[in-house]
């Protein structure tokens, strides 16, 4: 993946707005997915990331309480956070 080492999800835990901050090396279209522990995708979006630090806010208020896995992927690979 063309993401640098900086990858942050906050606040964690949350029940409203989830913020994703990451640092990229290049302009890429990235896919952001959130799945539950059963593997079902509950959120998916395509984000146009620019070089440097990028932030994305996701409203998760409608999600059921529980644990989720966030995946950010681009043509070069993927990063996973919980």
Coordinates of N, CA and C in Angstrom, one line a residue:
X1 N 0.8 -1.2 0.0 CA 0.0 0.0 0.0 C 0.9 1.2 0.0
X2 N 0.4 2.3 -0.6 CA 1.2 3.5 -0.6 C 1.0 4.4 0.6
X3 N 0.4 3.8 1.7 CA 0.2 4.6 2.9 C 1.6 4.5 3.7
X4 N 1.9 5.7 4.3 CA 3.0 5.7 5.2 C 2.7 5.0 6.5
X5 N 3.6 5.1 7.4 CA 3.4 4.4 8.7 C 2.3 5.0 9.5
X6 N 1.9 6.2 9.3 CA 0.9 6.9 10.1 C -0.5 6.5 9.7
X7 N -1.2 5.8 10.6 CA -2.5 5.4 10.4 C -3.2 5.4 11.8
X8 N -4.2 6.2 11.9 CA -4.8 6.4 13.2 C -6.4 6.4 13.1
X9 N -7.0 5.7 14.1 CA -8.5 5.7 14.1 C -8.8 6.2 15.5
X10 N -9.7 7.3 15.6 CA -10.0 7.8 16.9 C -11.4 8.5 16.8
X11 N -12.1 8.7 17.9 CA -11.8 8.1 19.2 C -12.2 6.6 19.1
X12 N -11.6 5.8 19.9 CA -11.8 4.4 19.9 C -11.9 3.9 21.3
X13 N -13.0 3.6 21.8 CA -14.3 3.3 21.2 C -15.1 4.6 21.0
X14 N -16.1 4.5 20.1 CA -17.0 5.6 19.8 C -18.3 5.1 19.5
X15 N -19.4 5.9 19.6 CA -20.7 5.5 19.1 C -21.3 6.5 18.2
X16 N -20.5 7.5 17.7 CA -21.0 8.5 16.8 C -20.1 8.7 15.6
X17 N -19.1 9.6 15.7 CA -18.3 9.9 14.6 C -16.9 9.3 14.8
X18 N -16.5 8.5 13.8 CA -15.2 7.9 13.8 C -14.3 8.6 12.8
X19 N -13.1 9.0 13.3 CA -12.2 9.7 12.4 C -11.0 8.8 12.0
X20 N -10.6 8.9 10.8 CA -9.5 8.1 10.3 C -8.5 9.1 9.7
X21 N -7.3 9.1 10.2 CA -6.2 9.9 9.8 C -5.1 9.0 9.2
X22 N -4.6 9.4 8.1 CA -3.5 8.6 7.5 C -2.6 9.5 6.6
X23 N -1.4 9.0 6.5 CA -0.4 9.8 5.7 C -0.2 8.9 4.4
X24 N -0.3 9.5 3.3 CA -0.1 8.8 2.0 C 1.2 9.3 1.3
X25 N 1.7 8.5 0.4 CA 2.9 8.8 -0.4 C 2.5 9.4 -1.7
X26 N 1.3 9.1 -2.2 CA 0.9 9.5 -3.5 C -0.6 9.7 -3.6
X27 N -1.1 10.3 -4.6 CA -2.5 10.4 -4.8 C -3.1 9.1 -5.3
X28 N -4.0 8.5 -4.6 CA -4.5 7.2 -4.9 C -6.0 7.2 -4.6
X29 N -6.8 6.4 -5.3 CA -8.2 6.1 -4.9 C -8.0 4.9 -4.0
X30 N -8.6 5.1 -2.8 CA -8.5 4.1 -1.7 C -9.9 3.6 -1.4
X31 N -10.0 2.4 -1.0 CA -11.3 1.8 -0.6 C -11.3 1.7 0.9
X32 N -12.3 2.3 1.6 CA -12.4 2.2 3.0 C -13.6 1.3 3.3
X33 N -13.3 0.2 4.1 CA -14.4 -0.7 4.4 C -14.4 -0.9 5.9
X34 N -15.6 -1.1 6.5 CA -15.8 -1.4 7.9 C -16.6 -2.7 7.9
X35 N -16.1 -3.7 8.6 CA -16.8 -5.0 8.6 C -17.0 -5.4 10.1
X36 N -18.0 -6.2 10.4 CA -18.2 -6.7 11.7 C -17.4 -8.0 11.9
X37 N -17.4 -8.5 13.0 CA -16.5 -9.7 13.3 C -17.0 -11.0 12.5
X38 N -18.2 -10.9 12.0 CA -18.7 -12.0 11.2 C -18.2 -11.9 9.7
X39 N -17.6 -10.8 9.4 CA -17.0 -10.5 8.1 C -18.0 -9.8 7.2
X40 N -19.2 -9.4 7.6 CA -20.1 -8.7 6.8 C -19.7 -7.2 6.7
X41 N -19.7 -6.7 5.5 CA -19.3 -5.3 5.3 C -20.5 -4.4 5.7
X42 N -20.3 -3.5 6.6 CA -21.3 -2.6 7.1 C -21.2 -1.2 6.5
X43 N -20.0 -0.9 6.0 CA -19.7 0.4 5.4 C -18.6 0.2 4.3
X44 N -18.8 0.9 3.2 CA -17.8 0.9 2.2 C -17.8 2.3 1.4
X45 N -16.7 2.8 1.1 CA -16.6 4.1 0.5 C -15.3 4.1 -0.3
X46 N -15.3 4.9 -1.4 CA -14.1 5.2 -2.2 C -13.6 6.6 -1.8
X47 N -12.4 6.7 -1.4 CA -11.8 8.0 -1.0 C -10.7 8.4 -1.9
X48 N -10.7 9.6 -2.4 CA -9.6 10.1 -3.2 C -8.6 10.7 -2.2
X49 N -7.5 10.0 -1.9 CA -6.5 10.5 -1.0 C -5.5 11.3 -1.7
X50 N -5.0 12.4 -1.1 CA -4.0 13.2 -1.6 C -2.7 13.0 -0.8
X51 N -1.6 13.5 -1.4 CA -0.3 13.3 -0.6 C -0.4 14.0 0.7
X52 N 0.3 13.5 1.7 CA 0.4 14.1 3.0 C -0.8 13.5 3.9
X53 N -1.1 14.2 4.9 CA -2.1 13.7 5.9 C -3.5 13.9 5.4
X54 N -4.3 12.9 5.5 CA -5.7 13.0 5.1 C -6.6 12.5 6.2
X55 N -7.7 13.1 6.4 CA -8.7 12.7 7.4 C -10.0 12.4 6.8
X56 N -10.7 11.4 7.3 CA -12.0 11.1 6.9 C -12.9 10.8 8.1
X57 N -14.1 11.4 8.1 CA -15.0 11.2 9.2 C -16.1 10.3 8.7
X58 N -16.5 9.3 9.6 CA -17.5 8.3 9.2 C -18.5 8.3 10.4
X59 N -19.8 8.5 10.1 CA -20.8 8.5 11.1 C -21.2 7.0 11.4
X60 N -20.9 6.5 12.5 CA -21.2 5.1 12.8 C -22.4 5.0 13.9
X61 N -23.1 6.0 14.1 CA -24.2 6.0 15.1 C -25.2 4.9 14.8
X62 N -25.4 4.6 13.5 CA -26.4 3.6 13.2 C -25.9 2.1 13.3
X63 N -24.6 2.0 13.6 CA -24.0 0.6 13.8 C -24.5 0.0 15.1
X64 N -24.7 -1.3 15.2 CA -24.9 -1.9 16.4 C -23.7 -1.9 17.3
X65 N -23.8 -1.9 18.6 CA -22.7 -2.0 19.5 C -21.9 -3.3 19.2
X66 N -20.6 -3.2 19.2 CA -19.7 -4.3 19.0 C -18.4 -3.9 18.5
X67 N -17.6 -4.9 18.0 CA -16.3 -4.7 17.5 C -16.3 -4.7 16.0
X68 N -15.5 -3.9 15.4 CA -15.5 -3.7 13.9 C -14.1 -3.7 13.5
X69 N -13.8 -4.1 12.2 CA -12.5 -4.0 11.6 C -12.6 -3.0 10.4
X70 N -11.6 -2.1 10.4 CA -11.6 -1.1 9.4 C -10.4 -1.4 8.5
X71 N -10.6 -1.4 7.2 CA -9.6 -1.7 6.2 C -9.5 -0.6 5.2
X72 N -8.3 -0.1 5.0 CA -8.1 0.9 3.9 C -7.1 0.3 2.9
X73 N -7.6 0.2 1.7 CA -6.8 -0.5 0.6 C -6.7 0.4 -0.6
X74 N -5.6 0.2 -1.3 CA -5.3 0.9 -2.6 C -4.6 -0.1 -3.5
X75 N -4.3 0.2 -4.7 CA -3.7 -0.8 -5.6 C -2.4 -1.4 -5.1
X76 N -1.7 -0.7 -4.1 CA -0.5 -1.3 -3.5 C -0.6 -2.2 -2.3
X77 N -1.8 -2.3 -1.8 CA -2.0 -3.2 -0.6 C -3.1 -2.7 0.3
X78 N -2.9 -3.0 1.6 CA -4.0 -2.6 2.6 C -3.4 -2.4 4.0
X79 N -4.1 -1.6 4.8 CA -3.9 -1.5 6.2 C -5.1 -1.8 6.9
X80 N -5.0 -2.5 8.1 CA -6.2 -2.9 8.9 C -6.1 -2.3 10.3
X81 N -7.2 -1.9 10.8 CA -7.3 -1.4 12.2 C -8.5 -1.9 12.9
X82 N -8.5 -1.9 14.2 CA -9.7 -2.4 14.9 C -10.1 -1.3 15.9

